[in-house]
């Protein structure tokens, strides 16, 4: 009854629920769509990359990457994938 009064269109965050007990076939279903999207993005990137024109590559300055900390349970928002949280 309580859940009916809550807007769940953006998803529901279940605290304390693990996914380690899922069957193998269920886990594959969970990540099949993400794997397909990743493969499509990689293929598109390969098609857009310029071919070898014989020019020597230009060395870029190496800038140390900024340190990121992702504590478990931290809420995050991704430009493409939307809202979520850090697991583990």
mmCIF file with all atom_site columns, C-alpha atoms in Angstrom:
data_model
loop_
_atom_site.group_PDB
_atom_site.id
_atom_site.type_symbol
_atom_site.label_atom_id
_atom_site.label_alt_id
_atom_site.label_comp_id
_atom_site.label_asym_id
_atom_site.label_entity_id
_atom_site.label_seq_id
_atom_site.pdbx_PDB_ins_code
_atom_site.Cartn_x
_atom_site.Cartn_y
_atom_site.Cartn_z
_atom_site.occupancy
_atom_site.B_iso_or_equiv
_atom_site.pdbx_formal_charge
_atom_site.auth_seq_id
_atom_site.auth_comp_id
_atom_site.auth_asym_id
_atom_site.auth_atom_id
_atom_site.pdbx_PDB_model_num
ATOM 1  C CA . UNK A 1 1  ? 0.000  0.000   0.000   1.00 0.00 ? 1  UNK A CA 1
ATOM 2  C CA . UNK A 1 2  ? 2.823  2.398   0.816   1.00 0.00 ? 2  UNK A CA 1
ATOM 3  C CA . UNK A 1 3  ? 4.605  1.715   -2.471  1.00 0.00 ? 3  UNK A CA 1
ATOM 4  C CA . UNK A 1 4  ? 1.528  2.741   -4.457  1.00 0.00 ? 4  UNK A CA 1
ATOM 5  C CA . UNK A 1 5  ? 1.921  6.343   -3.241  1.00 0.00 ? 5  UNK A CA 1
ATOM 6  C CA . UNK A 1 6  ? 5.590  6.570   -4.315  1.00 0.00 ? 6  UNK A CA 1
ATOM 7  C CA . UNK A 1 7  ? 6.733  7.490   -7.838  1.00 0.00 ? 7  UNK A CA 1
ATOM 8  C CA . UNK A 1 8  ? 8.878  4.531   -8.983  1.00 0.00 ? 8  UNK A CA 1
ATOM 9  C CA . UNK A 1 9  ? 9.288  5.531   -12.637 1.00 0.00 ? 9  UNK A CA 1
ATOM 10 C CA . UNK A 1 10 ? 12.960 6.419   -12.058 1.00 0.00 ? 10 UNK A CA 1
ATOM 11 C CA . UNK A 1 11 ? 13.681 3.035   -10.485 1.00 0.00 ? 11 UNK A CA 1
ATOM 12 C CA . UNK A 1 12 ? 13.891 1.785   -6.941  1.00 0.00 ? 12 UNK A CA 1
ATOM 13 C CA . UNK A 1 13 ? 17.042 1.419   -4.872  1.00 0.00 ? 13 UNK A CA 1
ATOM 14 C CA . UNK A 1 14 ? 16.922 -1.740  -2.782  1.00 0.00 ? 14 UNK A CA 1
ATOM 15 C CA . UNK A 1 15 ? 19.238 -1.500  0.199   1.00 0.00 ? 15 UNK A CA 1
ATOM 16 C CA . UNK A 1 16 ? 20.702 -4.709  1.525   1.00 0.00 ? 16 UNK A CA 1
ATOM 17 C CA . UNK A 1 17 ? 19.737 -6.785  -1.509  1.00 0.00 ? 17 UNK A CA 1
ATOM 18 C CA . UNK A 1 18 ? 22.538 -8.836  -3.068  1.00 0.00 ? 18 UNK A CA 1
ATOM 19 C CA . UNK A 1 19 ? 22.717 -10.404 -6.501  1.00 0.00 ? 19 UNK A CA 1
ATOM 20 C CA . UNK A 1 20 ? 25.136 -13.227 -5.695  1.00 0.00 ? 20 UNK A CA 1
ATOM 21 C CA . UNK A 1 21 ? 22.429 -15.870 -5.524  1.00 0.00 ? 21 UNK A CA 1
ATOM 22 C CA . UNK A 1 22 ? 21.199 -15.483 -9.106  1.00 0.00 ? 22 UNK A CA 1
ATOM 23 C CA . UNK A 1 23 ? 21.367 -18.363 -11.540 1.00 0.00 ? 23 UNK A CA 1
ATOM 24 C CA . UNK A 1 24 ? 23.937 -18.144 -14.359 1.00 0.00 ? 24 UNK A CA 1
ATOM 25 C CA . UNK A 1 25 ? 21.326 -17.658 -17.083 1.00 0.00 ? 25 UNK A CA 1
ATOM 26 C CA . UNK A 1 26 ? 19.711 -14.806 -15.144 1.00 0.00 ? 26 UNK A CA 1
ATOM 27 C CA . UNK A 1 27 ? 23.001 -12.977 -14.708 1.00 0.00 ? 27 UNK A CA 1
ATOM 28 C CA . UNK A 1 28 ? 23.677 -13.223 -18.437 1.00 0.00 ? 28 UNK A CA 1
ATOM 29 C CA . UNK A 1 29 ? 20.274 -11.650 -19.145 1.00 0.00 ? 29 UNK A CA 1
ATOM 30 C CA . UNK A 1 30 ? 21.039 -8.764  -16.784 1.00 0.00 ? 30 UNK A CA 1
ATOM 31 C CA . UNK A 1 31 ? 24.162 -7.730  -18.677 1.00 0.00 ? 31 UNK A CA 1
ATOM 32 C CA . UNK A 1 32 ? 23.361 -8.795  -22.259 1.00 0.00 ? 32 UNK A CA 1
ATOM 33 C CA . UNK A 1 33 ? 21.946 -5.410  -23.245 1.00 0.00 ? 33 UNK A CA 1
ATOM 34 C CA . UNK A 1 34 ? 24.926 -3.512  -21.795 1.00 0.00 ? 34 UNK A CA 1
ATOM 35 C CA . UNK A 1 35 ? 27.381 -5.791  -23.618 1.00 0.00 ? 35 UNK A CA 1
ATOM 36 C CA . UNK A 1 36 ? 25.565 -5.265  -26.918 1.00 0.00 ? 36 UNK A CA 1
ATOM 37 C CA . UNK A 1 37 ? 25.608 -1.486  -26.500 1.00 0.00 ? 37 UNK A CA 1
ATOM 38 C CA . UNK A 1 38 ? 29.312 -1.532  -25.590 1.00 0.00 ? 38 UNK A CA 1
ATOM 39 C CA . UNK A 1 39 ? 30.152 -3.601  -28.686 1.00 0.00 ? 39 UNK A CA 1
ATOM 40 C CA . UNK A 1 40 ? 28.199 -1.207  -30.918 1.00 0.00 ? 40 UNK A CA 1
ATOM 41 C CA . UNK A 1 41 ? 30.054 1.786   -29.455 1.00 0.00 ? 41 UNK A CA 1
ATOM 42 C CA . UNK A 1 42 ? 33.428 0.089   -29.997 1.00 0.00 ? 42 UNK A CA 1
ATOM 43 C CA . UNK A 1 43 ? 32.570 -0.709  -33.628 1.00 0.00 ? 43 UNK A CA 1
ATOM 44 C CA . UNK A 1 44 ? 31.506 2.899   -34.225 1.00 0.00 ? 44 UNK A CA 1
ATOM 45 C CA . UNK A 1 45 ? 34.766 4.167   -32.702 1.00 0.00 ? 45 UNK A CA 1
ATOM 46 C CA . UNK A 1 46 ? 36.812 1.868   -34.953 1.00 0.00 ? 46 UNK A CA 1
ATOM 47 C CA . UNK A 1 47 ? 34.977 3.124   -38.049 1.00 0.00 ? 47 UNK A CA 1
ATOM 48 C CA . UNK A 1 48 ? 35.573 6.758   -37.086 1.00 0.00 ? 48 UNK A CA 1
ATOM 49 C CA . UNK A 1 49 ? 39.286 6.345   -36.338 1.00 0.00 ? 49 UNK A CA 1
ATOM 50 C CA . UNK A 1 50 ? 41.528 7.699   -39.099 1.00 0.00 ? 50 UNK A CA 1
ATOM 51 C CA . UNK A 1 51 ? 43.541 5.269   -41.185 1.00 0.00 ? 51 UNK A CA 1
ATOM 52 C CA . UNK A 1 52 ? 47.325 5.087   -41.361 1.00 0.00 ? 52 UNK A CA 1
ATOM 53 C CA . UNK A 1 53 ? 48.431 8.000   -43.531 1.00 0.00 ? 53 UNK A CA 1
ATOM 54 C CA . UNK A 1 54 ? 52.138 7.470   -42.889 1.00 0.00 ? 54 UNK A CA 1
ATOM 55 C CA . UNK A 1 55 ? 52.487 10.458  -40.562 1.00 0.00 ? 55 UNK A CA 1
ATOM 56 C CA . UNK A 1 56 ? 54.409 9.977   -37.343 1.00 0.00 ? 56 UNK A CA 1
ATOM 57 C CA . UNK A 1 57 ? 52.251 10.250  -34.219 1.00 0.00 ? 57 UNK A CA 1
ATOM 58 C CA . UNK A 1 58 ? 52.686 13.391  -32.146 1.00 0.00 ? 58 UNK A CA 1
ATOM 59 C CA . UNK A 1 59 ? 53.716 12.778  -28.537 1.00 0.00 ? 59 UNK A CA 1
ATOM 60 C CA . UNK A 1 60 ? 51.226 14.212  -26.078 1.00 0.00 ? 60 UNK A CA 1
ATOM 61 C CA . UNK A 1 61 ? 52.138 15.629  -22.694 1.00 0.00 ? 61 UNK A CA 1
ATOM 62 C CA . UNK A 1 62 ? 51.379 13.142  -19.981 1.00 0.00 ? 62 UNK A CA 1
ATOM 63 C CA . UNK A 1 63 ? 49.113 14.643  -17.372 1.00 0.00 ? 63 UNK A CA 1
ATOM 64 C CA . UNK A 1 64 ? 48.568 12.592  -14.234 1.00 0.00 ? 64 UNK A CA 1
ATOM 65 C CA . UNK A 1 65 ? 44.915 11.588  -13.964 1.00 0.00 ? 65 UNK A CA 1
ATOM 66 C CA . UNK A 1 66 ? 42.863 13.142  -11.193 1.00 0.00 ? 66 UNK A CA 1
ATOM 67 C CA . UNK A 1 67 ? 42.375 10.817  -8.257  1.00 0.00 ? 67 UNK A CA 1
ATOM 68 C CA . UNK A 1 68 ? 38.797 9.631   -7.882  1.00 0.00 ? 68 UNK A CA 1
ATOM 69 C CA . UNK A 1 69 ? 37.309 7.986   -4.854  1.00 0.00 ? 69 UNK A CA 1
ATOM 70 C CA . UNK A 1 70 ? 34.106 6.040   -5.137  1.00 0.00 ? 70 UNK A CA 1
ATOM 71 C CA . UNK A 1 71 ? 32.879 4.962   -1.682  1.00 0.00 ? 71 UNK A CA 1
ATOM 72 C CA . UNK A 1 72 ? 30.364 2.117   -1.642  1.00 0.00 ? 72 UNK A CA 1
ATOM 73 C CA . UNK A 1 73 ? 26.789 3.387   -1.595  1.00 0.00 ? 73 UNK A CA 1
ATOM 74 C CA . UNK A 1 74 ? 27.734 6.760   -3.098  1.00 0.00 ? 74 UNK A CA 1
ATOM 75 C CA . UNK A 1 75 ? 24.971 8.161   -5.334  1.00 0.00 ? 75 UNK A CA 1
ATOM 76 C CA . UNK A 1 76 ? 26.167 9.043   -8.837  1.00 0.00 ? 76 UNK A CA 1
ATOM 77 C CA . UNK A 1 77 ? 24.673 10.464  -12.045 1.00 0.00 ? 77 UNK A CA 1
ATOM 78 C CA . UNK A 1 78 ? 26.006 9.530   -15.488 1.00 0.00 ? 78 UNK A CA 1
ATOM 79 C CA . UNK A 1 79 ? 25.314 11.598  -18.604 1.00 0.00 ? 79 UNK A CA 1
ATOM 80 C CA . UNK A 1 80 ? 24.310 8.530   -20.645 1.00 0.00 ? 80 UNK A CA 1
ATOM 81 C CA . UNK A 1 81 ? 23.113 5.966   -18.081 1.00 0.00 ? 81 UNK A CA 1
ATOM 82 C CA . UNK A 1 82 ? 21.383 8.247   -15.558 1.00 0.00 ? 82 UNK A CA 1
ATOM 83 C CA . UNK A 1 83 ? 21.219 7.893   -11.786 1.00 0.00 ? 83 UNK A CA 1
ATOM 84 C CA . UNK A 1 84 ? 22.813 5.059   -9.857  1.00 0.00 ? 84 UNK A CA 1
ATOM 85 C CA . UNK A 1 85 ? 25.137 4.259   -6.988  1.00 0.00 ? 85 UNK A CA 1
ATOM 86 C CA . UNK A 1 86 ? 28.514 2.691   -6.341  1.00 0.00 ? 86 UNK A CA 1
ATOM 87 C CA . UNK A 1 87 ? 28.261 -0.992  -5.445  1.00 0.00 ? 87 UNK A CA 1
ATOM 88 C CA . UNK A 1 88 ? 30.951 -2.671  -3.374  1.00 0.00 ? 88 UNK A CA 1
#
